[in-house]
Short mmCIF file of C-alpha atoms in Angstrom, two decimals:
data_model
loop_
_atom_site.label_atom_id
_atom_site.label_comp_id
_atom_site.label_asym_id
_atom_site.label_seq_id
_atom_site.Cartn_x
_atom_site.Cartn_y
_atom_site.Cartn_z
CA MET A 1 0.01 -0.06 -0.18
CA GLN A 2 1.30 3.85 -0.57
CA ALA A 3 1.05 6.49 1.27
CA LYS A 4 -0.76 9.77 -0.67
CA GLY A 5 1.69 11.51 -2.99
CA GLU A 6 3.87 8.42 -3.69
CA ALA A 7 1.78 6.95 -6.59
CA LYS A 8 2.51 9.94 -8.74
CA PHE A 9 5.86 8.67 -10.01
CA ILE A 10 6.21 5.49 -11.94
CA ASN A 11 9.35 4.49 -13.40
CA GLY A 12 11.12 7.81 -12.19
CA VAL A 13 8.59 9.97 -14.31
CA ASN A 14 6.28 12.24 -12.78
CA ILE A 15 2.68 11.11 -13.73
CA ASP A 16 1.08 13.99 -12.40
CA GLN A 17 3.27 16.23 -13.97
CA LEU A 18 3.05 14.57 -17.24
CA PHE A 19 -0.98 14.67 -16.99
CA SER A 20 -0.96 18.44 -15.92
CA THR A 21 1.40 19.21 -19.10
CA LEU A 22 -0.97 17.59 -21.06
CA ASP A 23 -4.08 19.57 -19.82
CA LEU A 24 -2.19 22.91 -19.97
CA ILE A 25 -0.79 22.12 -24.16
CA LYS A 26 -4.46 21.30 -24.88
CA GLN A 27 -5.67 24.72 -23.65
CA ASN A 28 -2.51 26.50 -25.24
CA PRO A 29 -0.75 24.14 -27.80
CA ASP A 30 1.89 26.94 -28.44
CA ILE A 31 3.16 25.61 -24.87
CA ALA A 32 4.41 22.45 -26.78
CA LYS A 33 6.62 24.25 -29.48
CA PHE A 34 10.05 23.72 -28.59
CA LYS A 35 13.30 25.03 -30.40
CA PHE A 36 16.74 22.90 -29.52
CA ARG A 37 20.14 24.39 -30.28
CA ALA A 38 24.06 23.51 -30.63
CA VAL A 39 27.30 25.64 -31.57
CA ASN A 40 29.94 23.74 -33.16
CA GLN A 41 33.94 24.79 -33.00
CA TRP A 42 36.43 23.12 -35.49
CA ILE A 43 39.43 22.54 -33.73
CA SER A 44 41.61 20.77 -36.23
CA GLY A 45 41.70 17.70 -38.64
CA THR A 46 38.51 15.85 -37.82
CA HIS A 47 38.62 16.91 -34.31
CA CYS A 48 35.89 19.46 -33.35
CA GLN A 49 33.53 20.38 -30.41
CA ALA A 50 29.99 20.95 -29.78
CA THR A 51 28.31 22.95 -27.10
CA VAL A 52 24.44 22.61 -25.67
CA ARG A 53 22.88 25.06 -23.31
CA ASP A 54 20.13 27.31 -23.91
CA PHE A 55 16.61 26.10 -25.70
CA TYR A 56 13.29 27.96 -25.86
CA GLY A 57 10.19 25.95 -24.55
CA ALA A 58 6.82 26.38 -22.81
CA LEU A 59 6.91 30.22 -23.89
CA LYS A 60 10.11 30.98 -22.58
CA GLU A 61 13.89 30.77 -22.72
CA ASP A 62 15.40 28.23 -20.98
CA THR A 63 19.29 29.18 -19.84
CA SER A 64 19.08 27.55 -16.61
CA ARG A 65 21.46 24.46 -17.42
CA GLN A 66 25.56 24.41 -17.41
CA PRO A 67 27.15 24.19 -20.87
CA ALA A 68 27.69 20.68 -22.03
CA VAL A 69 30.67 20.12 -24.51
CA PHE A 70 31.03 17.30 -26.85
CA HIS A 71 34.12 16.30 -28.30
CA MET A 72 33.53 14.63 -31.66
CA ASP A 73 36.59 12.94 -33.81
CA GLU A 74 37.35 10.15 -36.29
CA PRO A 75 39.16 6.68 -35.86
CA PRO A 76 43.08 6.95 -37.32
CA VAL A 77 41.07 4.48 -40.01
CA LEU A 78 39.22 7.78 -40.76
CA LEU A 79 41.94 10.16 -40.67
CA GLY A 80 41.47 11.40 -37.08
CA ASN A 81 43.33 10.79 -33.81
CA SER A 82 40.06 9.23 -31.53
CA GLN A 83 39.64 12.53 -29.52
CA GLY A 84 35.81 12.19 -29.36
CA THR A 85 33.43 9.80 -30.78
CA ASN A 86 32.51 10.28 -34.29
CA PRO A 87 29.63 12.21 -35.66
CA VAL A 88 27.46 9.15 -37.45
CA GLU A 89 28.31 7.41 -33.68
CA TYR A 90 26.33 10.39 -32.00
CA LEU A 91 23.68 9.67 -34.63
CA LEU A 92 22.98 6.28 -32.77
CA VAL A 93 23.16 7.75 -29.56
CA ALA A 94 20.58 10.33 -29.86
CA LEU A 95 18.27 7.62 -31.28
CA SER A 96 18.85 5.06 -28.15
CA GLY A 97 18.06 8.23 -25.85
CA CYS A 98 14.70 9.24 -27.87
CA LEU A 99 13.71 5.54 -28.30
CA THR A 100 14.42 4.72 -24.73
CA THR A 101 12.72 7.86 -23.20
CA SER A 102 9.83 7.44 -25.73
CA LEU A 103 9.10 4.34 -24.50
CA VAL A 104 9.55 4.24 -20.78
CA ALA A 105 7.12 7.56 -20.79
CA HIS A 106 4.68 5.98 -22.83
CA ALA A 107 4.60 2.90 -21.03
CA SER A 108 4.46 5.39 -17.59
CA ALA A 109 1.45 6.95 -18.75
CA LYS A 110 -0.11 3.47 -19.07
CA GLY A 111 0.60 2.61 -15.45
CA ILE A 112 3.17 -0.42 -16.32
CA LYS A 113 6.28 -0.71 -14.28
CA ILE A 114 9.56 -1.52 -16.22
CA ARG A 115 12.43 -2.95 -13.95
CA GLY A 116 14.94 -2.72 -17.28
CA VAL A 117 15.40 -1.46 -20.89
CA GLN A 118 18.33 -2.14 -22.60
CA SER A 119 19.03 -1.37 -26.21
CA ARG A 120 21.90 -1.91 -28.96
CA TYR A 121 22.43 -0.14 -32.33
CA GLU A 122 23.78 -1.12 -35.94
CA GLY A 123 24.17 1.04 -38.72
CA ASP A 124 25.80 0.16 -42.13
CA ILE A 125 27.66 3.40 -44.12
CA ASP A 126 29.19 2.90 -47.39
CA LEU A 127 32.00 5.64 -47.16
CA ARG A 128 32.02 5.55 -51.04
CA GLY A 129 29.04 8.26 -50.60
CA PHE A 130 31.40 10.76 -48.36
CA LEU A 131 34.49 10.40 -50.28
CA GLY A 132 32.72 11.02 -53.46
CA LEU A 133 33.78 8.07 -55.12
CA SER A 134 30.10 7.04 -56.14
CA GLU A 135 27.06 8.61 -56.99
CA GLU A 136 24.82 5.60 -56.35
CA VAL A 137 25.48 4.51 -52.89
CA PRO A 138 23.69 6.73 -50.26
CA VAL A 139 25.85 9.18 -48.55
CA GLY A 140 23.88 8.28 -45.05
CA TYR A 141 23.07 5.61 -43.22
CA GLN A 142 21.73 2.80 -45.65
CA GLU A 143 19.75 0.87 -42.70
CA ILE A 144 20.09 1.06 -38.61
CA ARG A 145 18.91 -1.82 -36.77
CA VAL A 146 17.54 -1.86 -33.33
CA PHE A 147 17.24 -4.34 -30.47
CA PHE A 148 15.27 -3.60 -27.20
CA THR A 149 15.27 -5.84 -24.38
CA VAL A 150 12.77 -4.99 -21.69
CA ASP A 151 12.23 -6.55 -17.96
CA ALA A 152 8.48 -6.00 -16.87
CA ASP A 153 5.57 -8.01 -15.67
CA VAL A 154 3.98 -7.73 -18.83
CA SER A 155 3.41 -10.39 -22.02
CA ASP A 156 5.36 -10.21 -24.79
CA GLN A 157 2.59 -8.69 -26.72
CA GLU A 158 2.43 -5.89 -24.08
CA LYS A 159 6.16 -5.77 -24.70
CA GLU A 160 5.63 -5.29 -28.67
CA GLU A 161 3.16 -2.85 -28.06
CA MET A 162 5.75 -0.93 -25.66
CA VAL A 163 8.39 -0.79 -28.94
CA LYS A 164 5.72 0.21 -31.24
CA MET A 165 4.78 3.05 -28.92
CA ALA A 166 8.77 3.95 -28.71
CA GLN A 167 8.84 4.23 -32.52
CA LYS A 168 5.65 6.30 -32.88
CA TYR A 169 6.29 8.61 -30.46
CA SER A 170 10.39 9.51 -30.76
CA PRO A 171 10.86 12.30 -32.56
CA VAL A 172 14.75 11.43 -33.27
CA PHE A 173 13.22 7.80 -34.98
CA ASN A 174 10.70 10.18 -36.87
CA THR A 175 13.52 12.57 -37.84
CA ILE A 176 15.49 9.88 -39.24
CA THR A 177 12.71 7.41 -40.56
CA LYS A 178 10.38 10.35 -42.03
CA SER A 179 13.29 13.04 -42.91
CA ALA A 180 13.41 16.79 -42.14
CA PRO A 181 14.28 19.87 -43.79
CA VAL A 182 17.94 21.51 -42.97
CA SER A 183 18.75 24.56 -44.19
CA VAL A 184 22.41 25.83 -43.91
CA ARG A 185 23.49 29.10 -44.98
CA LEU A 186 26.94 30.71 -44.96
CA GLU A 187 26.91 33.98 -42.76
CA LYS A 188 29.25 36.84 -44.31
CA MET B 1 59.04 26.89 -48.78
CA GLN B 2 58.13 23.42 -47.36
CA ALA B 3 60.36 20.70 -46.82
CA LYS B 4 59.80 17.78 -47.90
CA GLY B 5 57.37 15.65 -46.27
CA GLU B 6 55.58 18.25 -44.70
CA ALA B 7 53.15 19.29 -47.13
CA LYS B 8 50.90 16.14 -46.69
CA PHE B 9 48.92 17.77 -43.76
CA ILE B 10 46.29 20.04 -44.53
CA ASN B 11 44.23 21.46 -41.70
CA GLY B 12 45.35 18.98 -39.85
CA VAL B 13 44.20 16.22 -42.28
CA ASN B 14 46.73 13.65 -43.70
CA ILE B 15 46.09 14.23 -47.36
CA ASP B 16 48.20 11.30 -48.37
CA GLN B 17 46.41 8.84 -46.24
CA LEU B 18 43.35 10.36 -47.61
CA PHE B 19 44.42 10.11 -51.26
CA SER B 20 46.29 6.32 -50.59
CA THR B 21 42.84 5.39 -49.04
CA LEU B 22 40.81 6.48 -51.72
CA ASP B 23 43.05 4.71 -54.09
CA LEU B 24 42.64 1.22 -51.78
CA ILE B 25 38.86 1.68 -52.25
CA LYS B 26 38.75 2.24 -55.67
CA GLN B 27 40.52 -1.20 -55.91
CA ASN B 28 38.20 -3.01 -53.46
CA PRO B 29 35.09 -1.18 -52.48
CA ASP B 30 34.55 -3.20 -49.65
CA ILE B 31 37.27 -1.58 -47.69
CA ALA B 32 34.51 1.88 -47.20
CA LYS B 33 31.83 -0.36 -45.76
CA PHE B 34 31.62 0.67 -42.18
CA LYS B 35 29.25 -0.58 -38.97
CA PHE B 36 28.58 1.60 -36.19
CA ARG B 37 27.00 0.43 -33.10
CA ALA B 38 25.90 2.11 -29.61
CA VAL B 39 24.19 0.08 -26.75
CA ASN B 40 21.58 1.95 -24.02
CA GLN B 41 20.99 1.31 -20.74
CA TRP B 42 18.04 2.92 -19.31
CA ILE B 43 18.70 4.26 -15.57
CA SER B 44 15.47 6.01 -14.46
CA GLY B 45 12.73 8.34 -15.44
CA THR B 46 13.96 10.05 -18.79
CA HIS B 47 17.49 9.74 -17.85
CA CYS B 48 19.59 7.13 -20.04
CA GLN B 49 23.15 6.26 -20.74
CA ALA B 50 24.53 5.28 -24.09
CA THR B 51 27.71 3.63 -24.34
CA VAL B 52 30.08 3.67 -27.77
CA ARG B 53 33.02 1.75 -28.30
CA ASP B 54 34.00 -0.63 -31.40
CA PHE B 55 32.94 -0.62 -34.72
CA TYR B 56 33.67 -2.60 -38.38
CA GLY B 57 35.44 -0.98 -41.09
CA ALA B 58 38.21 -1.53 -43.51
CA LEU B 59 37.73 -5.11 -43.35
CA LYS B 60 37.89 -5.72 -39.76
CA GLU B 61 36.60 -5.14 -36.24
CA ASP B 62 38.13 -2.39 -34.25
CA THR B 63 37.88 -2.40 -30.78
CA SER B 64 40.76 0.15 -29.73
CA ARG B 65 38.96 2.67 -28.40
CA GLN B 66 38.13 3.20 -24.77
CA PRO B 67 34.49 3.19 -24.25
CA ALA B 68 32.97 6.64 -24.29
CA VAL B 69 29.74 6.92 -22.00
CA PHE B 70 26.88 9.55 -22.72
CA HIS B 71 24.42 10.28 -20.44
CA MET B 72 21.09 11.97 -21.72
CA ASP B 73 18.06 13.37 -19.38
CA GLU B 74 15.14 16.03 -20.19
CA PRO B 75 15.28 19.27 -18.38
CA PRO B 76 12.63 19.87 -15.55
CA VAL B 77 10.19 21.08 -17.67
CA LEU B 78 10.01 18.46 -20.11
CA LEU B 79 10.10 15.75 -16.59
CA GLY B 80 13.82 15.48 -15.81
CA ASN B 81 16.51 16.48 -13.68
CA SER B 82 18.95 17.84 -16.58
CA GLN B 83 21.64 15.02 -15.68
CA GLY B 84 22.20 15.02 -19.46
CA THR B 85 21.79 16.43 -22.72
CA ASN B 86 18.71 15.52 -24.44
CA PRO B 87 18.34 13.05 -27.54
CA VAL B 88 17.18 15.53 -29.68
CA GLU B 89 20.06 17.94 -28.89
CA TYR B 90 22.34 15.13 -29.68
CA LEU B 91 20.89 15.14 -32.65
CA LEU B 92 22.35 18.45 -33.35
CA VAL B 93 25.78 17.77 -32.06
CA ALA B 94 25.72 14.87 -34.43
CA LEU B 95 24.96 16.84 -37.73
CA SER B 96 27.45 19.63 -36.48
CA GLY B 97 29.89 17.58 -36.03
CA CYS B 98 29.10 15.71 -39.60
CA LEU B 99 29.01 19.12 -41.78
CA THR B 100 32.14 20.44 -39.93
CA THR B 101 33.96 17.15 -40.90
CA SER B 102 32.89 17.08 -44.25
CA LEU B 103 33.50 20.55 -44.93
CA VAL B 104 37.19 20.65 -43.48
CA ALA B 105 37.69 17.14 -45.03
CA HIS B 106 36.36 18.28 -48.76
CA ALA B 107 38.14 21.63 -48.63
CA SER B 108 41.67 20.21 -47.51
CA ALA B 109 41.66 17.76 -50.20
CA LYS B 110 41.10 20.85 -52.66
CA GLY B 111 44.15 22.30 -50.62
CA ILE B 112 42.07 24.97 -49.43
CA LYS B 113 43.68 26.40 -46.00
CA ILE B 114 41.10 27.23 -43.33
CA ARG B 115 41.72 28.98 -39.81
CA GLY B 116 38.26 28.67 -38.56
CA VAL B 117 34.52 27.19 -39.41
CA GLN B 118 32.06 27.95 -36.51
CA SER B 119 28.36 26.58 -36.84
CA ARG B 120 25.26 27.43 -35.04
CA TYR B 121 21.95 25.03 -35.08
CA GLU B 122 18.41 25.55 -34.22
CA GLY B 123 15.82 23.10 -34.54
CA ASP B 124 12.15 23.46 -34.25
CA ILE B 125 10.08 20.41 -32.25
CA ASP B 126 6.17 20.36 -31.54
CA LEU B 127 6.03 18.04 -28.57
CA ARG B 128 2.28 17.66 -29.47
CA GLY B 129 3.73 14.68 -31.75
CA PHE B 130 5.40 13.05 -29.00
CA LEU B 131 2.64 13.43 -26.41
CA GLY B 132 0.23 11.62 -28.86
CA LEU B 133 -1.75 14.95 -28.61
CA SER B 134 -1.71 16.01 -32.34
CA GLU B 135 -1.69 13.30 -35.39
CA GLU B 136 -0.82 16.49 -37.84
CA VAL B 137 2.19 17.73 -36.60
CA PRO B 138 5.50 15.92 -36.94
CA VAL B 139 6.96 13.92 -34.37
CA GLY B 140 10.53 14.45 -35.41
CA TYR B 141 12.19 18.09 -36.18
CA GLN B 142 9.91 20.21 -38.56
CA GLU B 143 13.00 22.23 -39.64
CA ILE B 144 16.89 22.72 -38.80
CA ARG B 145 18.29 25.77 -39.55
CA VAL B 146 22.18 25.82 -39.89
CA PHE B 147 24.74 29.09 -39.84
CA PHE B 148 28.03 28.41 -40.73
CA THR B 149 31.17 31.14 -40.40
CA VAL B 150 34.31 30.23 -42.53
CA ASP B 151 37.81 31.95 -41.90
CA ALA B 152 39.78 31.17 -44.84
CA ASP B 153 41.60 33.38 -47.62
CA VAL B 154 39.04 32.46 -50.32
CA SER B 155 36.33 34.41 -51.70
CA ASP B 156 32.52 34.56 -50.59
CA GLN B 157 31.28 32.07 -53.64
CA GLU B 158 34.32 29.57 -52.46
CA LYS B 159 32.83 29.44 -49.23
CA GLU B 160 29.68 29.03 -50.48
CA GLU B 161 30.98 25.88 -52.31
CA MET B 162 32.46 24.71 -49.33
CA VAL B 163 28.87 24.98 -47.16
CA LYS B 164 27.64 22.92 -50.47
CA MET B 165 29.94 20.33 -50.37
CA ALA B 166 29.69 19.80 -46.50
CA GLN B 167 26.04 19.29 -47.26
CA LYS B 168 26.43 16.91 -50.39
CA TYR B 169 28.89 14.67 -48.52
CA SER B 170 27.65 14.67 -44.76
CA PRO B 171 26.44 11.50 -43.78
CA VAL B 172 24.05 12.69 -41.12
CA PHE B 173 22.89 15.44 -42.79
CA ASN B 174 22.09 13.36 -45.72
CA THR B 175 20.50 10.72 -43.03
CA ILE B 176 18.56 13.62 -42.18
CA THR B 177 17.50 14.88 -44.97
CA LYS B 178 16.92 12.16 -46.81
CA SER B 179 15.69 9.68 -44.16
CA ALA B 180 17.24 5.89 -43.55
CA PRO B 181 14.94 2.82 -42.56
CA VAL B 182 15.30 2.10 -39.07
CA SER B 183 14.22 -1.59 -37.71
CA VAL B 184 13.26 -1.95 -34.10
CA ARG B 185 13.06 -5.36 -32.72
CA LEU B 186 12.03 -6.66 -29.53
CA GLU B 187 14.49 -9.58 -27.82
CA LYS B 188 12.86 -12.45 -25.87
#
């Protein structure tokens, strides 16, 4: 038996806040409009660093977080010195976090208690695209494969449903599988 | 005047290695086939961590790198505790690193010396998609805007060309703008 006030967290997700946020957005859809940002500074060769700090959302600028810095570099076989994980690997990191968060958030909203979620990612790239050696092979990922393991007291069918919800509602999954327009401009 | 052997690095990119790699791939295209990987472990609520280590490429497994661990979490307004940058921000990090590396590598191959490259990224997401409040708004990024600053002794037209090459050859840019298939399976 749970004391009053304890039941609002499921899997570490504040369900009360989740449902009150949904109500607020239904009243004012602009609350749901977010702008996320990053800046990048080239260092040398294939080594650069990105910084993430502020964002816009829930009708205001948020500058409360400390800057987070991410170094990126290629391994020696790709002309770098491994001074960071490479950009295409960061894409898999992003996909993994988004599918996991989406799975947990939607399962929590349904009241399903989860003990563990693991997933692994593998994506194929033919670097003849990047190197300009072939116009036929895709420059981006040709295919990405994801495998989830979910530990919860629910049937396999319900776990399959959770994995479907993760895909349906994940922004990174949908950006990759449905594409998004990216405008790139030179500032003079 | 440069001493013999010094000219092979431009902007920190080993041009000799770049061109010898191109020759090897022309002889055996399988050298260009890479598989990149990540694993993800859910922690609690919107907090999870991804680990990147091994990859396959140039005809062999590479396990030489130390594991790199990335924490992801949402800010309080999105039900988290900011114990990491969020997944959709990681996507911008990935895009920033890939466009920058692509720009520098292709400019270096052409012999263009660069002093500096900065870029900034902003992407719009309407979270009614993630929250299941609207079937009409895209779940993923609606639009991503990128602004580059390039410091090099070339004309604005040549800088514009560098920014175009960055887009043409960046795997992350092409994955996002042209989409890629992602298969997600439950392991039982």
